[in-house]
GROMACS .gro file of C-alpha atoms in nm:
model
  371
    1MET     CA    1   0.000   0.000   0.000
    2THR     CA    2   0.287   0.230   0.076
    3ASP     CA    3   0.438   0.161  -0.268
    4TRP     CA    4   0.105   0.247  -0.436
    5GLN     CA    5   0.081   0.573  -0.241
    6ASP     CA    6   0.438   0.657  -0.330
    7GLN     CA    7   0.365   0.590  -0.695
    8ILE     CA    8   0.059   0.816  -0.686
    9ALA     CA    9   0.260   1.087  -0.518
   10ASN     CA   10   0.520   1.065  -0.798
   11PRO     CA   11   0.481   1.379  -1.019
   12ASN     CA   12   0.576   1.184  -1.331
   13PHE     CA   13   0.299   0.930  -1.276
   14ARG     CA   14   0.038   1.194  -1.192
   15THR     CA   15   0.126   1.401  -1.499
   16LEU     CA   16   0.108   1.097  -1.726
   17VAL     CA   17  -0.230   0.989  -1.586
   18ALA     CA   18  -0.368   1.343  -1.617
   19ALA     CA   19  -0.248   1.363  -1.977
   20ILE     CA   20  -0.415   1.034  -2.069
   21ILE     CA   21  -0.744   1.135  -1.903
   22VAL     CA   22  -0.745   1.474  -2.073
   23LEU     CA   23  -0.669   1.316  -2.411
   24LEU     CA   24  -0.952   1.066  -2.378
   25ILE     CA   25  -1.208   1.320  -2.257
   26LEU     CA   26  -1.124   1.588  -2.514
   27SER     CA   27  -1.101   1.338  -2.799
   28LEU     CA   28  -1.449   1.210  -2.719
   29LEU     CA   29  -1.581   1.562  -2.663
   30SER     CA   30  -1.438   1.688  -2.995
   31ARG     CA   31  -1.594   1.399  -3.187
   32VAL     CA   32  -1.935   1.454  -3.028
   33LEU     CA   33  -1.915   1.829  -3.078
   34THR     CA   34  -1.817   1.808  -3.446
   35ALA     CA   35  -2.083   1.543  -3.514
   36VAL     CA   36  -2.355   1.760  -3.356
   37VAL     CA   37  -2.243   2.073  -3.539
   38LEU     CA   38  -2.224   1.884  -3.869
   39ARG     CA   39  -2.576   1.748  -3.826
   40LEU     CA   40  -2.716   2.092  -3.740
   41ALA     CA   41  -2.534   2.258  -4.029
   42ARG     CA   42  -2.654   2.028  -4.308
   43GLY     CA   43  -2.936   2.261  -4.404
   44PHE     CA   44  -2.706   2.552  -4.495
   45VAL     CA   45  -2.433   2.549  -4.760
   46VAL     CA   46  -2.189   2.774  -4.573
   47THR     CA   47  -2.206   2.600  -4.236
   48ARG     CA   48  -2.212   2.255  -4.395
   49GLU     CA   49  -1.898   2.309  -4.603
   50LEU     CA   50  -1.710   2.479  -4.320
   51SER     CA   51  -1.807   2.207  -4.073
   52GLU     CA   52  -1.698   1.930  -4.310
   53HIS     CA   53  -1.364   2.095  -4.379
   54LEU     CA   54  -1.290   2.188  -4.016
   55GLN     CA   55  -1.399   1.857  -3.868
   56LYS     CA   56  -1.062   1.677  -3.872
   57PRO     CA   57  -0.842   1.970  -3.760
   58VAL     CA   58  -1.076   2.047  -3.467
   59ARG     CA   59  -1.075   1.684  -3.353
   60LEU     CA   60  -0.698   1.699  -3.335
   61LEU     CA   61  -0.657   2.051  -3.201
   62LEU     CA   62  -0.875   2.023  -2.889
   63PRO     CA   63  -0.685   1.724  -2.740
   64LEU     CA   64  -0.353   1.894  -2.817
   65LEU     CA   65  -0.463   2.211  -2.637
   66GLY     CA   66  -0.569   2.005  -2.333
   67LEU     CA   67  -0.243   1.815  -2.340
   68GLN     CA   68  -0.044   2.138  -2.354
   69ALA     CA   69  -0.242   2.267  -2.056
   70VAL     CA   70  -0.141   1.955  -1.861
   71TRP     CA   71   0.227   2.003  -1.953
   72THR     CA   72   0.212   2.370  -1.854
   73ALA     CA   73   0.058   2.293  -1.513
   74ALA     CA   74   0.311   2.015  -1.447
   75SER     CA   75   0.622   2.072  -1.243
   76ASP     CA   76   0.951   2.137  -1.417
   77GLU     CA   77   1.090   1.835  -1.233
   78VAL     CA   78   0.879   1.596  -1.442
   79LEU     CA   79   1.092   1.381  -1.668
   80PHE     CA   80   1.119   1.510  -2.029
   81ILE     CA   81   0.862   1.783  -1.958
   82GLY     CA   82   1.055   2.041  -2.163
   83GLY     CA   83   1.065   1.821  -2.472
   84ALA     CA   84   0.697   1.730  -2.431
   85ARG     CA   85   0.599   2.097  -2.414
   86HIS     CA   86   0.806   2.177  -2.720
   87ILE     CA   87   0.674   1.888  -2.932
   88THR     CA   88   0.314   1.958  -2.832
   89GLY     CA   89   0.363   2.327  -2.914
   90LEU     CA   90   0.492   2.236  -3.260
   91LEU     CA   91   0.195   2.008  -3.315
   92ILE     CA   92  -0.045   2.285  -3.208
   93ILE     CA   93   0.113   2.531  -3.453
   94ALA     CA   94   0.093   2.274  -3.732
   95CYS     CA   95  -0.269   2.195  -3.645
   96ILE     CA   96  -0.367   2.564  -3.639
   97THR     CA   97  -0.201   2.608  -3.980
   98TRP     CA   98  -0.394   2.307  -4.109
   99LEU     CA   99  -0.714   2.448  -3.960
  100ALA     CA  100  -0.663   2.782  -4.136
  101LEU     CA  101  -0.593   2.610  -4.468
  102ARG     CA  102  -0.902   2.394  -4.436
  103ALA     CA  103  -1.110   2.702  -4.350
  104LEU     CA  104  -0.988   2.874  -4.667
  105ARG     CA  105  -1.069   2.561  -4.864
  106GLY     CA  106  -1.420   2.555  -4.718
  107ILE     CA  107  -1.476   2.920  -4.806
  108GLU     CA  108  -1.354   2.854  -5.159
  109GLN     CA  109  -1.589   2.558  -5.195
  110VAL     CA  110  -1.887   2.767  -5.077
  111ILE     CA  111  -1.810   3.039  -5.332
  112LEU     CA  112  -1.766   2.784  -5.612
  113LEU     CA  113  -2.098   2.616  -5.531
  114ASN     CA  114  -2.280   2.950  -5.527
  115ASN     CA  115  -2.124   3.057  -5.859
  116PRO     CA  116  -2.125   2.757  -6.099
  117VAL     CA  117  -1.964   2.793  -6.441
  118ASN     CA  118  -2.168   2.521  -6.611
  119ILE     CA  119  -2.434   2.767  -6.725
  120ALA     CA  120  -2.482   2.957  -7.052
  121ASP     CA  121  -2.387   3.304  -6.927
  122ASN     CA  122  -2.103   3.229  -6.686
  123LEU     CA  123  -1.896   3.547  -6.721
  124ARG     CA  124  -1.974   3.671  -6.368
  125ALA     CA  125  -1.922   3.324  -6.219
  126ARG     CA  126  -1.583   3.284  -6.389
  127ARG     CA  127  -1.475   3.627  -6.266
  128ILE     CA  128  -1.569   3.545  -5.906
  129GLN     CA  129  -1.411   3.200  -5.920
  130THR     CA  130  -1.086   3.341  -6.057
  131GLN     CA  131  -1.062   3.607  -5.786
  132THR     CA  132  -1.145   3.352  -5.518
  133ARG     CA  133  -0.894   3.091  -5.625
  134VAL     CA  134  -0.605   3.330  -5.680
  135LEU     CA  135  -0.658   3.526  -5.358
  136LEU     CA  136  -0.718   3.221  -5.138
  137ARG     CA  137  -0.419   3.034  -5.276
  138THR     CA  138  -0.202   3.337  -5.215
  139LEU     CA  139  -0.335   3.349  -4.858
  140SER     CA  140  -0.268   2.976  -4.827
  141PHE     CA  141   0.094   3.030  -4.923
  142LEU     CA  142   0.126   3.307  -4.664
  143ILE     CA  143  -0.037   3.091  -4.395
  144VAL     CA  144   0.204   2.804  -4.463
  145LEU     CA  145   0.496   3.050  -4.456
  146ILE     CA  146   0.382   3.194  -4.123
  147GLY     CA  147   0.325   2.846  -3.979
  148ILE     CA  148   0.672   2.723  -4.076
  149SER     CA  149   0.830   3.044  -3.946
  150SER     CA  150   0.644   3.010  -3.615
  151MET     CA  151   0.761   2.651  -3.576
  152LEU     CA  152   1.121   2.747  -3.651
  153MET     CA  153   1.112   3.035  -3.405
  154THR     CA  154   1.039   2.789  -3.122
  155PHE     CA  155   1.398   2.666  -3.154
  156PRO     CA  156   1.654   2.888  -2.976
  157ALA     CA  157   1.909   2.844  -3.254
  158ALA     CA  158   1.658   2.963  -3.512
  159ARG     CA  159   1.573   3.269  -3.302
  160GLN     CA  160   1.940   3.359  -3.275
  161PHE     CA  161   1.984   3.310  -3.649
  162GLY     CA  162   1.687   3.533  -3.721
  163THR     CA  163   1.816   3.803  -3.486
  164SER     CA  164   2.163   3.796  -3.637
  165LEU     CA  165   2.019   3.802  -3.985
  166LEU     CA  166   1.815   4.111  -3.908
  167ALA     CA  167   2.113   4.273  -3.741
  168SER     CA  168   2.341   4.204  -4.035
  169ALA     CA  169   2.101   4.289  -4.319
  170GLY     CA  170   2.231   4.483  -4.620
  171LEU     CA  171   2.415   4.272  -4.872
  172ALA     CA  172   2.273   3.946  -4.739
  173GLY     CA  173   1.923   4.093  -4.752
  174LEU     CA  174   1.979   4.200  -5.112
  175ALA     CA  175   2.099   3.851  -5.202
  176VAL     CA  176   1.797   3.688  -5.040
  177GLY     CA  177   1.565   3.935  -5.207
  178PHE     CA  178   1.723   3.873  -5.547
  179ALA     CA  179   1.695   3.495  -5.498
  180ALA     CA  180   1.330   3.526  -5.394
  181ARG     CA  181   1.245   3.764  -5.679
  182PRO     CA  182   1.063   3.501  -5.895
  183VAL     CA  183   0.848   3.392  -5.600
  184LEU     CA  184   0.764   3.749  -5.504
  185ALA     CA  185   0.699   3.842  -5.867
  186ASN     CA  186   0.452   3.556  -5.904
  187LEU     CA  187   0.278   3.652  -5.579
  188ILE     CA  188   0.241   4.012  -5.695
  189ALA     CA  189   0.129   3.893  -6.040
  190GLY     CA  190  -0.131   3.671  -5.873
  191MET     CA  191  -0.272   3.969  -5.683
  192GLN     CA  192  -0.280   4.173  -6.005
  193ILE     CA  193  -0.459   3.894  -6.192
  194ALA     CA  194  -0.712   3.858  -5.911
  195ILE     CA  195  -0.788   4.232  -5.915
  196THR     CA  196  -0.760   4.330  -6.283
  197GLN     CA  197  -0.847   3.984  -6.425
  198PRO     CA  198  -0.677   3.979  -6.766
  199ILE     CA  199  -0.757   3.607  -6.757
  200ARG     CA  200  -1.027   3.403  -6.586
  201LEU     CA  201  -1.096   3.035  -6.547
  202ASP     CA  202  -1.226   2.880  -6.869
  203ASP     CA  203  -1.120   3.181  -7.077
  204VAL     CA  204  -1.026   3.105  -7.438
  205VAL     CA  205  -0.676   3.239  -7.502
  206ILE     CA  206  -0.399   3.231  -7.763
  207VAL     CA  207  -0.067   3.189  -7.581
  208GLU     CA  208   0.261   3.127  -7.763
  209GLY     CA  209   0.061   3.064  -8.080
  210GLU     CA  210  -0.149   2.792  -7.912
  211TRP     CA  211  -0.531   2.798  -7.880
  212GLY     CA  212  -0.660   2.676  -7.545
  213ARG     CA  213  -0.862   2.741  -7.231
  214ILE     CA  214  -0.748   2.850  -6.887
  215GLU     CA  215  -0.783   2.529  -6.689
  216GLU     CA  216  -0.618   2.618  -6.357
  217ILE     CA  217  -0.467   2.924  -6.188
  218THR     CA  218  -0.234   2.848  -5.897
  219ALA     CA  219  -0.027   3.075  -5.677
  220THR     CA  220   0.272   3.051  -5.912
  221TYR     CA  221   0.165   2.931  -6.257
  222VAL     CA  222  -0.128   2.899  -6.499
  223ILE     CA  223  -0.225   2.581  -6.684
  224VAL     CA  224  -0.369   2.628  -7.034
  225ARG     CA  225  -0.546   2.325  -7.181
  226ILE     CA  226  -0.464   2.320  -7.552
  227TRP     CA  227  -0.730   2.209  -7.802
  228ASP     CA  228  -0.559   1.869  -7.850
  229ASP     CA  229  -0.552   1.806  -7.471
  230ARG     CA  230  -0.192   1.914  -7.422
  231ARG     CA  231  -0.118   2.138  -7.124
  232LEU     CA  232   0.080   2.461  -7.151
  233VAL     CA  233   0.225   2.568  -6.815
  234THR     CA  234   0.320   2.935  -6.789
  235PRO     CA  235   0.424   3.147  -6.488
  236LEU     CA  236   0.173   3.396  -6.355
  237GLN     CA  237   0.387   3.695  -6.442
  238TYR     CA  238   0.376   3.594  -6.811
  239PHE     CA  239   0.016   3.719  -6.831
  240ILE     CA  240   0.123   4.052  -6.681
  241GLU     CA  241   0.437   4.112  -6.887
  242GLN     CA  242   0.367   3.942  -7.224
  243PRO     CA  243   0.093   4.010  -7.481
  244PHE     CA  244  -0.162   3.737  -7.547
  245GLN     CA  245  -0.510   3.703  -7.697
  246ASN     CA  246  -0.819   3.658  -7.479
  247TRP     CA  247  -1.123   3.564  -7.688
  248THR     CA  248  -1.369   3.569  -7.395
  249ARG     CA  249  -1.262   3.885  -7.211
  250SER     CA  250  -1.604   4.053  -7.225
  251GLY     CA  251  -1.815   3.775  -7.377
  252SER     CA  252  -1.793   3.437  -7.541
  253SER     CA  253  -1.956   3.523  -7.877
  254LEU     CA  254  -1.714   3.544  -8.168
  255ILE     CA  255  -1.703   3.635  -8.539
  256GLY     CA  256  -1.509   3.404  -8.769
  257SER     CA  257  -1.394   3.446  -9.130
  258VAL     CA  258  -1.374   3.208  -9.427
  259PHE     CA  259  -1.165   3.307  -9.732
  260LEU     CA  260  -1.219   3.174 -10.084
  261TRP     CA  261  -1.040   3.247 -10.413
  262VAL     CA  262  -1.273   3.229 -10.715
  263ASP     CA  263  -1.282   3.333 -11.079
  264TYR     CA  264  -1.414   3.671 -11.194
  265SER     CA  265  -1.702   3.499 -11.373
  266LEU     CA  266  -1.868   3.381 -11.050
  267PRO     CA  267  -2.196   3.566 -10.970
  268LEU     CA  268  -2.193   3.672 -10.605
  269GLU     CA  269  -2.563   3.697 -10.522
  270PRO     CA  270  -2.636   3.321 -10.548
  271LEU     CA  271  -2.335   3.257 -10.328
  272ARG     CA  272  -2.468   3.502 -10.070
  273GLU     CA  273  -2.803   3.324 -10.069
  274GLU     CA  274  -2.629   2.992 -10.023
  275LEU     CA  275  -2.430   3.133  -9.730
  276ARG     CA  276  -2.749   3.251  -9.558
  277ARG     CA  277  -2.910   2.912  -9.612
  278LEU     CA  278  -2.608   2.730  -9.470
  279CYS     CA  279  -2.613   2.945  -9.155
  280LYS     CA  280  -2.988   2.902  -9.102
  281ASP     CA  281  -2.952   2.525  -9.133
  282VAL     CA  282  -2.728   2.511  -8.822
  283PRO     CA  283  -2.894   2.731  -8.554
  284GLU     CA  284  -2.710   2.542  -8.281
  285ILE     CA  285  -2.374   2.687  -8.395
  286TRP     CA  286  -2.489   3.014  -8.561
  287ASP     CA  287  -2.623   3.283  -8.327
  288GLY     CA  288  -2.798   3.486  -8.600
  289ARG     CA  289  -2.590   3.802  -8.564
  290VAL     CA  290  -2.351   3.809  -8.861
  291CYS     CA  291  -2.369   3.637  -9.201
  292VAL     CA  292  -2.191   3.845  -9.465
  293LEU     CA  293  -2.009   3.774  -9.793
  294GLN     CA  294  -1.773   4.040  -9.931
  295VAL     CA  295  -1.503   4.080 -10.195
  296THR     CA  296  -1.188   4.166 -10.002
  297ASP     CA  297  -0.910   4.138 -10.262
  298THR     CA  298  -0.844   4.101 -10.635
  299SER     CA  299  -0.556   3.983 -10.848
  300GLU     CA  300  -0.488   3.940 -11.220
  301LYS     CA  301  -0.620   3.582 -11.202
  302SER     CA  302  -0.896   3.568 -10.936
  303ILE     CA  303  -1.088   3.750 -10.664
  304GLN     CA  304  -1.086   3.685 -10.289
  305LEU     CA  305  -1.415   3.642 -10.103
  306ARG     CA  306  -1.456   3.666  -9.726
  307ALA     CA  307  -1.751   3.516  -9.544
  308LEU     CA  308  -1.811   3.645  -9.190
  309VAL     CA  309  -2.020   3.431  -8.954
  310SER     CA  310  -2.084   3.457  -8.580
  311SER     CA  311  -2.133   3.197  -8.308
  312PRO     CA  312  -2.202   3.186  -7.934
  313ASP     CA  313  -1.844   3.073  -7.855
  314SER     CA  314  -1.514   2.995  -8.023
  315SER     CA  315  -1.559   2.618  -8.037
  316ARG     CA  316  -1.887   2.643  -8.224
  317ASN     CA  317  -1.746   2.918  -8.443
  318TRP     CA  318  -1.471   2.682  -8.555
  319ASP     CA  319  -1.733   2.421  -8.648
  320LEU     CA  320  -1.940   2.683  -8.830
  321ARG     CA  321  -1.642   2.806  -9.033
  322CYS     CA  322  -1.556   2.452  -9.139
  323HIS     CA  323  -1.921   2.391  -9.230
  324VAL     CA  324  -1.943   2.709  -9.439
  325ARG     CA  325  -1.609   2.656  -9.613
  326GLU     CA  326  -1.686   2.298  -9.712
  327ASN     CA  327  -2.037   2.364  -9.838
  328LEU     CA  328  -1.952   2.684 -10.028
  329ILE     CA  329  -1.679   2.501 -10.218
  330GLY     CA  330  -1.925   2.221 -10.294
  331PHE     CA  331  -2.186   2.472 -10.413
  332ILE     CA  332  -1.940   2.635 -10.654
  333GLN     CA  333  -1.828   2.296 -10.784
  334ARG     CA  334  -2.187   2.192 -10.856
  335GLN     CA  335  -2.337   2.514 -10.986
  336TYR     CA  336  -2.043   2.708 -11.131
  337PRO     CA  337  -1.756   2.466 -11.195
  338ASN     CA  338  -1.590   2.708 -11.438
  339ALA     CA  339  -1.581   2.977 -11.166
  340LEU     CA  340  -1.308   2.807 -10.967
  341PRO     CA  341  -0.963   2.969 -10.995
  342GLN     CA  342  -0.813   2.899 -11.338
  343LEU     CA  343  -0.472   2.947 -11.493
  344ARG     CA  344  -0.492   3.138 -11.823
  345ALA     CA  345  -0.230   3.156 -12.096
  346ASP     CA  346  -0.217   3.347 -12.426
  347LEU     CA  347  -0.145   3.076 -12.685
  348ALA     CA  348  -0.090   3.328 -12.969
  349VAL     CA  349   0.187   3.496 -12.777
  350GLY     CA  350   0.334   3.156 -12.691
  351GLN     CA  351   0.339   3.048 -13.057
  352LYS     CA  352   0.511   3.367 -13.165
  353HIS     CA  353   0.786   3.311 -12.907
  354GLN     CA  354   0.823   2.952 -13.029
  355ILE     CA  355   0.862   3.059 -13.395
  356ASP     CA  356   1.117   3.324 -13.305
  357ARG     CA  357   1.316   3.073 -13.102
  358ASP     CA  358   1.322   2.810 -13.384
  359THR     CA  359   1.447   3.055 -13.653
  360PRO     CA  360   1.833   3.055 -13.674
  361GLU     CA  361   1.983   3.399 -13.651
  362HIS     CA  362   2.250   3.334 -13.925
  363ILE     CA  363   1.993   3.247 -14.194
  364GLU     CA  364   1.885   3.553 -14.385
  365PRO     CA  365   1.538   3.569 -14.536
  366GLU     CA  366   1.510   3.513 -14.911
  367ARG     CA  367   1.544   3.823 -15.122
  368GLN     CA  368   1.268   3.900 -15.363
  369PRO     CA  369   1.381   3.903 -15.728
  370PRO     CA  370   1.376   4.242 -15.889
  371VAL     CA  371   1.074   4.323 -16.094
   0.00000   0.00000   0.00000
């Protein structure tokens, strides 16, 4: 009995028992609390998404806070108490960082659900989604940076290094700033893109001569999905410093052109009627705005025709242009086959050159006898 009392009186044993009890109670309490909150929040999008994203970090954070309270209340004579406090403090910082990241992710998910892009007029939704993703991912990077810095500052050696680094700034600071210039430039470019929005998610762009859509915008780079399913990865600052084409900046509708070279003998009015008929036959890819045929250029052999047609978006405009080009060529082949571009030659002039070339220069023409 005396040994049992001595063991209970031992501060190491009491601290260990208290830590186990606190861990069990707070673990159970956190699970019950998160389950109740999640059930109550299912009727609302905001509370449901935040509860689902914060569920795991909260279940881990509450027991860690209780455990740290036990270590703080324990005597300094407890075995390994300093290391336990330090490790638990690091875990709390990591868990708080994780909690903040999950909260940002929940907020992003709420905004994305309230602003879907799978609708006909999604310009406003794409603008909001782009701002949300760029800003929240920039904040995520800053949160991770602050979390890592806070964990490092718990080590005495790291604090001394940080103090000496601040004291001896100057050239070292310039070197660090120059080395971190690409990271800082991308962060600033991300903020500019979020505010000014030269590009948005699902925008149709021409970058480096490639046609594609903005598939993803991260904190450091942009992924452009090319039409043949390739991915073009470009840094964020590219879209601030380099020129590029954005076909959906203010709307998705687009005007496309089809060029044809034909003979001068082709009558234009039947071709215009055929163009109107072709556009009316495909209302799913022609929006009814523009359907024009014009002569845009002439040469000594043929004339150039340009057909302008409009569509709700660039993908359907490509299909409409191919449809118009193919059927206009077929119409000319059927109705006016002689109106296709032809190569003309003056045979009389060619024969004269042939006769001159076959006549030897040293042979004189016959002289006429005198009368």
